[in-house]
PDB file of C-alpha atoms in Angstrom:
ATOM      1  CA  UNK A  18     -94.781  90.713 -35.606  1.00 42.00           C
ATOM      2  CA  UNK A  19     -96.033  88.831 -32.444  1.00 45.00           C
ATOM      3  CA  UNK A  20     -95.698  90.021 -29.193  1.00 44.00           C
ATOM      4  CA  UNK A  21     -93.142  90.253 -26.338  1.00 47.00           C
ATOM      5  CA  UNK A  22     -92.990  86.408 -24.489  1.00 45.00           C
ATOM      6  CA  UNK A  23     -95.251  84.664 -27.316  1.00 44.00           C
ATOM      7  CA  UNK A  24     -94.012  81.821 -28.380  1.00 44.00           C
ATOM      8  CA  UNK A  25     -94.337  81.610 -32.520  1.00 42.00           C
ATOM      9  CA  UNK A  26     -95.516  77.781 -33.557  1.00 42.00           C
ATOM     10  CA  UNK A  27     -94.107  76.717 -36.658  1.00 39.00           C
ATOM     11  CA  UNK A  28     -97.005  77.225 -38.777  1.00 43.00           C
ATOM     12  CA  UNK A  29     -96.824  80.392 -38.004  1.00 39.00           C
ATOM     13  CA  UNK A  30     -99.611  80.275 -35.359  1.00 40.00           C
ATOM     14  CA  UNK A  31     -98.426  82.143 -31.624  1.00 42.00           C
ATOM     15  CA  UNK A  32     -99.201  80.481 -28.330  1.00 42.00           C
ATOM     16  CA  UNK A  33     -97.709  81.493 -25.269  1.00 42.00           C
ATOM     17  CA  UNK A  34     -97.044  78.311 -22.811  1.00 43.00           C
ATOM     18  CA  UNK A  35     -97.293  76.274 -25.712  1.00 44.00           C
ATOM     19  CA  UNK A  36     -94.019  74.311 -24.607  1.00 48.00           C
ATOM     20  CA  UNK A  37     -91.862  74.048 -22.214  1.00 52.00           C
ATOM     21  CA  UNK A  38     -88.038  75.025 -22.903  1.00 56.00           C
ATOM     22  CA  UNK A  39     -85.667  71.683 -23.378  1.00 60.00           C
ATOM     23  CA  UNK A  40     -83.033  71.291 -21.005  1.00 66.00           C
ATOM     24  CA  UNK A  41     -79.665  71.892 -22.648  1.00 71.00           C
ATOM     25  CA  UNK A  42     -77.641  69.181 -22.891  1.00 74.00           C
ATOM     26  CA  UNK A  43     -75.157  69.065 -19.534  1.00 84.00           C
ATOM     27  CA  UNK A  44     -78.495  69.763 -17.275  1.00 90.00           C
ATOM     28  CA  UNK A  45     -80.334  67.024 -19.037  1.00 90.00           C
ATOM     29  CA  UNK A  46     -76.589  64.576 -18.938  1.00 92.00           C
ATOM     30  CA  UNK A  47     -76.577  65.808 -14.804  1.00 94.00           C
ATOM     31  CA  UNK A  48     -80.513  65.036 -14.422  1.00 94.00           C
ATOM     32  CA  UNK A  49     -80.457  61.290 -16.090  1.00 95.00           C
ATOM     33  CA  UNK A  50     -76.907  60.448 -14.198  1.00 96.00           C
ATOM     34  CA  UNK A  51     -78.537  61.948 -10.480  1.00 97.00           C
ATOM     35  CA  UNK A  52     -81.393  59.432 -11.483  1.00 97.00           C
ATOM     36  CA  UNK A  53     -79.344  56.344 -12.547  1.00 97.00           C
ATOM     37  CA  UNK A  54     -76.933  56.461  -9.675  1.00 97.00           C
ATOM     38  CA  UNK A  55     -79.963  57.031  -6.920  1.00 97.00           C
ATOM     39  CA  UNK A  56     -82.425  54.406  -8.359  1.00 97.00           C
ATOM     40  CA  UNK A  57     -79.972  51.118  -8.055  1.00 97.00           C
ATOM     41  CA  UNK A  58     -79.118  52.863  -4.618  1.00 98.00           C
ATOM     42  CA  UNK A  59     -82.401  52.897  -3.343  1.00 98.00           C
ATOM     43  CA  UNK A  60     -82.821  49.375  -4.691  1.00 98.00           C
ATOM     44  CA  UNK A  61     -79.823  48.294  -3.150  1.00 97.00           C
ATOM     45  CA  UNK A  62     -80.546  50.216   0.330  1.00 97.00           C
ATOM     46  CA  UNK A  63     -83.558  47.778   0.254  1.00 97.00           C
ATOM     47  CA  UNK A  64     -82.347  44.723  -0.470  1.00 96.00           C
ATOM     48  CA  UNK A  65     -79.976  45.458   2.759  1.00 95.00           C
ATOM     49  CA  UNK A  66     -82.660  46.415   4.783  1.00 96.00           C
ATOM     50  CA  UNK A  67     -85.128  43.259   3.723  1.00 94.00           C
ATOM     51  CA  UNK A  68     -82.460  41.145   5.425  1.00 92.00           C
ATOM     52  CA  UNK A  69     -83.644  42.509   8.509  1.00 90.00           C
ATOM     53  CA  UNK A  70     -86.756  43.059   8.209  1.00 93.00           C
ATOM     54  CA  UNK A  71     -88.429  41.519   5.012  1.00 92.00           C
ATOM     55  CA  UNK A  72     -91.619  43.468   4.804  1.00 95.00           C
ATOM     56  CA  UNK A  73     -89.830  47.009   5.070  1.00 96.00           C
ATOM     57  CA  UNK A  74     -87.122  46.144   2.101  1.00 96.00           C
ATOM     58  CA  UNK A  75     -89.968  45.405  -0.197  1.00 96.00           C
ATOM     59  CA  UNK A  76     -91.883  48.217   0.319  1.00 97.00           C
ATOM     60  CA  UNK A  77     -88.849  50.285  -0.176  1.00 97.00           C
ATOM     61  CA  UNK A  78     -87.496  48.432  -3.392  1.00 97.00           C
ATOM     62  CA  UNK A  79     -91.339  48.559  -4.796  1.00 97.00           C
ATOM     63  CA  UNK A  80     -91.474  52.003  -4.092  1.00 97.00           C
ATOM     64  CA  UNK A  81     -88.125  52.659  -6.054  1.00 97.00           C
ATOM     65  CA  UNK A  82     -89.303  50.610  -9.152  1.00 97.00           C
ATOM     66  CA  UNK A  83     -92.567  52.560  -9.358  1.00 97.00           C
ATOM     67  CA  UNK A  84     -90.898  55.955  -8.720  1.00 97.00           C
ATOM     68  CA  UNK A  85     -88.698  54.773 -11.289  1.00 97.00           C
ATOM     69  CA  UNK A  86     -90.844  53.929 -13.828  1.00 97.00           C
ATOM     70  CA  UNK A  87     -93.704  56.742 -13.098  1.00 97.00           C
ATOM     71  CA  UNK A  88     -90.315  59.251 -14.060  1.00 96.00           C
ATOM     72  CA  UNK A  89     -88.797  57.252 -16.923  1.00 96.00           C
ATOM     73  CA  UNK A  90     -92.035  56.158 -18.384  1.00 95.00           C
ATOM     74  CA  UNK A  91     -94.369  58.873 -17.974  1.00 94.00           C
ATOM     75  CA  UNK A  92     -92.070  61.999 -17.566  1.00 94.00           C
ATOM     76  CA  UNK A  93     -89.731  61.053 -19.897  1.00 95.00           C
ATOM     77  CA  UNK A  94     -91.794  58.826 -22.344  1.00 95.00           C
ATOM     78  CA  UNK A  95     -89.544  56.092 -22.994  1.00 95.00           C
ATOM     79  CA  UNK A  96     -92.028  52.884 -22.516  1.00 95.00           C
ATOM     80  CA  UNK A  97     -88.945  50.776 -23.062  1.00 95.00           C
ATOM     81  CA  UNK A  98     -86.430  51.747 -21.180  1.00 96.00           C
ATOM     82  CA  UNK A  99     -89.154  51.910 -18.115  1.00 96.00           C
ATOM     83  CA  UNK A 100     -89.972  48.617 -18.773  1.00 97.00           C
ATOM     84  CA  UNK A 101     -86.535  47.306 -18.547  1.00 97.00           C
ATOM     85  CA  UNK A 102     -85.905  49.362 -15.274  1.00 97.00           C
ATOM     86  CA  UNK A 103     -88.738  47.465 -13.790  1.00 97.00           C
ATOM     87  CA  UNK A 104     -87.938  43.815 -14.599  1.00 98.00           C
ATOM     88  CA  UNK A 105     -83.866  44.480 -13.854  1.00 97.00           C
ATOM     89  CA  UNK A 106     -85.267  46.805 -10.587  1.00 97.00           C
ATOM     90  CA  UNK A 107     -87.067  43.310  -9.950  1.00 97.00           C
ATOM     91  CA  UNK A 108     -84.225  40.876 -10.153  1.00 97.00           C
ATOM     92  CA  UNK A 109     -81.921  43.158  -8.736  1.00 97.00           C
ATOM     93  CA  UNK A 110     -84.239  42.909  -5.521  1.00 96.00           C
ATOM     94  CA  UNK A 111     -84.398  39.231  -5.705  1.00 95.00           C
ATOM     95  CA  UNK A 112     -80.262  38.545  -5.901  1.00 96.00           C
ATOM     96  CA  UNK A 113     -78.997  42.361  -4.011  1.00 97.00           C
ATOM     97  CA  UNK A 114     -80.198  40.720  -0.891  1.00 94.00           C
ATOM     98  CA  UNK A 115     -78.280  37.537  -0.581  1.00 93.00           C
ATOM     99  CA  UNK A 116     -75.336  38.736  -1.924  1.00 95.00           C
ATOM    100  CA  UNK A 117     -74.645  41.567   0.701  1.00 95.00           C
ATOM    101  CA  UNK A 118     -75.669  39.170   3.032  1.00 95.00           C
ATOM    102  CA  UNK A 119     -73.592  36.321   2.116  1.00 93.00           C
ATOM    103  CA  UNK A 120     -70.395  38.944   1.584  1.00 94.00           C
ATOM    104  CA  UNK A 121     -71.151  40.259   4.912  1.00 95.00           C
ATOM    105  CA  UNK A 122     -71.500  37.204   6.839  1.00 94.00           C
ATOM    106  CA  UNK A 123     -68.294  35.757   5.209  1.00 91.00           C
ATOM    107  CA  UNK A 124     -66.002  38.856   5.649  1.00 93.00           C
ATOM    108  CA  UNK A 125     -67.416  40.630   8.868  1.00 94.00           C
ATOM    109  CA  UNK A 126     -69.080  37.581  10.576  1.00 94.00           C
ATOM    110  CA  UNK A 127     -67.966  36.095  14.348  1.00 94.00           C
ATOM    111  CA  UNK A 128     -66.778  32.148  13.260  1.00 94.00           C
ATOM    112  CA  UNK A 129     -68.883  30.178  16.338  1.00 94.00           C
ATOM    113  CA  UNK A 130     -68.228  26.311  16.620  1.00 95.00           C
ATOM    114  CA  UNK A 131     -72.231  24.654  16.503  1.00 95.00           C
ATOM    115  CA  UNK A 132     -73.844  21.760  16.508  1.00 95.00           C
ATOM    116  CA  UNK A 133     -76.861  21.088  14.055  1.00 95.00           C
ATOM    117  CA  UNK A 134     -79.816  19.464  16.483  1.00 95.00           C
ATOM    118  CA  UNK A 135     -82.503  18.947  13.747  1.00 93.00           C
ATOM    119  CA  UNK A 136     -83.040  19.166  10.015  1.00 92.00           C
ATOM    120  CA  UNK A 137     -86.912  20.383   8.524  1.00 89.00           C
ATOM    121  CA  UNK A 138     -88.693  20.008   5.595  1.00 84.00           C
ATOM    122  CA  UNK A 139     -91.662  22.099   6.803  1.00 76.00           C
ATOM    123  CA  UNK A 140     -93.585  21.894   3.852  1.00 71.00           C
ATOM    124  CA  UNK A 141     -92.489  19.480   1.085  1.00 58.00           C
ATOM    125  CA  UNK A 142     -96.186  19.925  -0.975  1.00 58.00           C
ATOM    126  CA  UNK A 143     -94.697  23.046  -2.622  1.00 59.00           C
ATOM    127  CA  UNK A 144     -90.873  22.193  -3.063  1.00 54.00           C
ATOM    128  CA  UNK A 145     -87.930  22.251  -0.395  1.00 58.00           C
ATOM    129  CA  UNK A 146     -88.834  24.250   3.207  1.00 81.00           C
ATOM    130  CA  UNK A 147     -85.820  23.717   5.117  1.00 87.00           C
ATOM    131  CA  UNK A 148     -85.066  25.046   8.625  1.00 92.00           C
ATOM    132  CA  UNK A 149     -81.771  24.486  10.692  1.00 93.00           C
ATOM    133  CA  UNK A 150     -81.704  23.910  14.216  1.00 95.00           C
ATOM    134  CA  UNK A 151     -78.435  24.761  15.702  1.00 95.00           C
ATOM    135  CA  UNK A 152     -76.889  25.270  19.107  1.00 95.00           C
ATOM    136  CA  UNK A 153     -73.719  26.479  19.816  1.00 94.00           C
ATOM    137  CA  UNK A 154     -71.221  24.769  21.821  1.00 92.00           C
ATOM    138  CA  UNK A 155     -69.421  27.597  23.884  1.00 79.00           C
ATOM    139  CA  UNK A 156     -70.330  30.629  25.468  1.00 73.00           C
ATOM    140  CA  UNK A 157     -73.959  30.361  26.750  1.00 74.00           C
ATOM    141  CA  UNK A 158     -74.677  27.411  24.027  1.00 84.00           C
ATOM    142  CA  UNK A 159     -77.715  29.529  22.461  1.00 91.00           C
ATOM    143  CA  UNK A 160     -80.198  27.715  19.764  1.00 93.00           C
ATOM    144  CA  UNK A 161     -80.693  29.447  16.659  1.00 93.00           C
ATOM    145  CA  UNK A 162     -82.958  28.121  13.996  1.00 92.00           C
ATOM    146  CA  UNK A 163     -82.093  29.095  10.735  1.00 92.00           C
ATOM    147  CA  UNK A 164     -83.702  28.847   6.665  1.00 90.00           C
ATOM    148  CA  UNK A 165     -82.669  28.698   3.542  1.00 89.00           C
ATOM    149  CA  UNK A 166     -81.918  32.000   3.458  1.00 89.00           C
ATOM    150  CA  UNK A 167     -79.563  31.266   5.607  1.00 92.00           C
ATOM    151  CA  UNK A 168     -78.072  28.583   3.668  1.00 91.00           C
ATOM    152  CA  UNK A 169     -79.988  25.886   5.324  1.00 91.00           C
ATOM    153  CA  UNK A 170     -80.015  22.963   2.150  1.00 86.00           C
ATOM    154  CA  UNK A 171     -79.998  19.653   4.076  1.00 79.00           C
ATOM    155  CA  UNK A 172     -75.934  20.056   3.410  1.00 83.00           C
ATOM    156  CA  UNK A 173     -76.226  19.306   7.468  1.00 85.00           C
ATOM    157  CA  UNK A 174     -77.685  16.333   9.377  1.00 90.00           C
ATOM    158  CA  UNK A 175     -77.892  15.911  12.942  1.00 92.00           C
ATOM    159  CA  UNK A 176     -75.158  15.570  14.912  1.00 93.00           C
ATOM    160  CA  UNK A 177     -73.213  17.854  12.391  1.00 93.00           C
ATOM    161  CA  UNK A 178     -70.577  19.788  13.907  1.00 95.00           C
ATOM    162  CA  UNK A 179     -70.035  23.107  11.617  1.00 94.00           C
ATOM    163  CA  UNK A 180     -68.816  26.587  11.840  1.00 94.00           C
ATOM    164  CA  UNK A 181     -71.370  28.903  11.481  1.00 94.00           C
ATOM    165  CA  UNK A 182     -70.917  32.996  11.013  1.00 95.00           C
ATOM    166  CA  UNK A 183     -72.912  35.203  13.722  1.00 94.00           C
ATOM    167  CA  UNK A 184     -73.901  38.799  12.869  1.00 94.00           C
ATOM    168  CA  UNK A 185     -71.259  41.415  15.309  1.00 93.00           C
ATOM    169  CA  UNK A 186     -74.306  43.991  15.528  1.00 92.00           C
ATOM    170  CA  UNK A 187     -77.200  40.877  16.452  1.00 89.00           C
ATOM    171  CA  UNK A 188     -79.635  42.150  13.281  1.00 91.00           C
ATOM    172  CA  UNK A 189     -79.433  38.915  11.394  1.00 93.00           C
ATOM    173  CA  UNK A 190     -79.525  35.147  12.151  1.00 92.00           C
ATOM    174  CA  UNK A 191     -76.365  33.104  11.662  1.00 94.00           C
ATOM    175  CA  UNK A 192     -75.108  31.752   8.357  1.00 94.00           C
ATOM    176  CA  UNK A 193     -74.917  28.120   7.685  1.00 93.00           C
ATOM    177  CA  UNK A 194     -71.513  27.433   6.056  1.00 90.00           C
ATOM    178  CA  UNK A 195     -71.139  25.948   2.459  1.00 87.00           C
ATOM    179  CA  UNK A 196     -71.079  22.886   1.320  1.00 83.00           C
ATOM    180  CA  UNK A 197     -68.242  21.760  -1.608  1.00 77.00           C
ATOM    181  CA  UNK A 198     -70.992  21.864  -4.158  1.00 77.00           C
ATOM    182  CA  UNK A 199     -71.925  25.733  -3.465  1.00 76.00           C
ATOM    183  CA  UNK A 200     -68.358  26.395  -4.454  1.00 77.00           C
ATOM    184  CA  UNK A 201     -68.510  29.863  -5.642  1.00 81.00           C
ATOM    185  CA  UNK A 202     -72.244  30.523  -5.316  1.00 87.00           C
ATOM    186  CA  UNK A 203     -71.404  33.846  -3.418  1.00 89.00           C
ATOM    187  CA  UNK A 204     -69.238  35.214  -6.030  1.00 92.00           C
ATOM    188  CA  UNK A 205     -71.959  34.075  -8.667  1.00 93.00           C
ATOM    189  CA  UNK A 206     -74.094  36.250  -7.005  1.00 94.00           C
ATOM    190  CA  UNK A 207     -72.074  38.911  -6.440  1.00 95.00           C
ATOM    191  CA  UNK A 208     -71.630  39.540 -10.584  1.00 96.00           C
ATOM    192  CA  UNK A 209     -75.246  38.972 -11.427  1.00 97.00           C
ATOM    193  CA  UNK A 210     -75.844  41.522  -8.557  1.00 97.00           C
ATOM    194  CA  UNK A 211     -73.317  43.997 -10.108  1.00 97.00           C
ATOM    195  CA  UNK A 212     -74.540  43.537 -13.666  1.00 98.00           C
ATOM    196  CA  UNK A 213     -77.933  43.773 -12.499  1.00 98.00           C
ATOM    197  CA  UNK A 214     -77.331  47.149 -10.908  1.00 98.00           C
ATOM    198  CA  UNK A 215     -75.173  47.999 -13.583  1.00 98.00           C
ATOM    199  CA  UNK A 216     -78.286  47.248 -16.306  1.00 98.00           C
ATOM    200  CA  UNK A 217     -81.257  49.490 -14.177  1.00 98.00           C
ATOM    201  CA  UNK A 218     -78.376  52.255 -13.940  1.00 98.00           C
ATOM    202  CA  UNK A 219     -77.645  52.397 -17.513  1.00 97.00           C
ATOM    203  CA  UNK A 220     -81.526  51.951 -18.597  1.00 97.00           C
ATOM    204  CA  UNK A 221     -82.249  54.815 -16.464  1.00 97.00           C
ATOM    205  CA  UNK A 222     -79.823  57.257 -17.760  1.00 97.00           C
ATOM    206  CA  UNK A 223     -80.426  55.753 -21.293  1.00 96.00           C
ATOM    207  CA  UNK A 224     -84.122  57.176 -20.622  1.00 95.00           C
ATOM    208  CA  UNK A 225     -83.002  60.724 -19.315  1.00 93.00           C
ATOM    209  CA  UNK A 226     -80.730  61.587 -22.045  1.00 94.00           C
ATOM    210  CA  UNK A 227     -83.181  60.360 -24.922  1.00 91.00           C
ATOM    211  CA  UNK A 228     -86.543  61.535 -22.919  1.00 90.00           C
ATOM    212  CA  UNK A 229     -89.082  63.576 -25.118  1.00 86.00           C
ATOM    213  CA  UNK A 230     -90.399  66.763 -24.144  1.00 65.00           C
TER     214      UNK A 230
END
């Protein structure tokens, strides 16, 4: 007869503490969806902010990914599914960010009529560079100098006239408009973004609900 509060082992050998009490299975189905739904957030939350300010988007999508796989692969013990968070937590970063930015420079950006001024290859040792010089021809005819993150491809030359897409709220440069061979690049994007998010959410809450105690 063993006492009060010990827990009996299965060969018959008591030891209170022994192990901890598995979570039923609604608290364990709530736990793994919280996690799947606020990891790609996080990720995502990132990705927007590294548009404006590159250095503070990484830290916060590396910081998700390790969260993410410190839970999944060391609380929960699923190796695998930690390992796929990471590498689709890692792509996710790489695509989230131009596709919110391209959807939210074609949908909520101010059309201004420009002028491209200069076309650069800064450094053509280690592939394409390319930075966009262009000033606009109204208002107070201000110079912006944009990348390829900002859709600058040598689509442009000099003397270009184009229609490029300023940010309402001033937190990120103007957008370079397409040319006819980017046809549907953005909504490309867009649905490796989604499936992307769609992958890290389902990993993650694949981990939760088949964790080990």
């Amino acid at each position: 007869m063993s006492a009060p509060g010990t827990a009996v082992a299965g060969d018959g050998v008591g030891g209170a503490g022994a192990s901890r009490p598995a979570l039923s299975g609604g608290r364990r189905a709530v736990s793994s969806l919280l996690w799947a739904v606020l990891v790609p957030t996080v990720l995502l939350l990132g990705s927007a902010i590294g548009q404006w300010m590159t250095w503070l988007g990484v830290v916060v999508g590396l910081a998700a990914i390790a969260v993410a796989a410190a839970v999944v692969g060391g609380s929960w013990h699923r190796a695998g599914a930690a390992t796929l968070v990471s590498f689709a937590g890692f792509a996710l970063m790489l695509f989230a960010g131009p596709a919110m930015y391209e959807a939210y420079m074609k949908t909520v950006g101010e059309p201004v009529d420009a002028v491209v001024t200069q076309v650069a290859d800064r450094d053509q040792r280690r592939g394409p560079d390319m930075f966009c010089t262009v000033r606009e021809l109204g208002g107070g005819r201000e110079t912006h100098e944009v990348s390829q993150q900002e859709n600058c491809f040598g689509q442009a030359r000099p003397g270009d006239r184009v229609e490029i897409r300023k940010d309402p709220l001033g937190l990120l440069d103007p957008r370079l408009p397409d040319s006819p061979d980017q046809r549907n690049t953005t909504e490309i994007t867009i649905a490796v973004t989604a499936g992307l998010t769609l992958l890290v959410a389902a990993s993650t809450f694949y981990g939760g609900q088949r964790r080990r105690g």
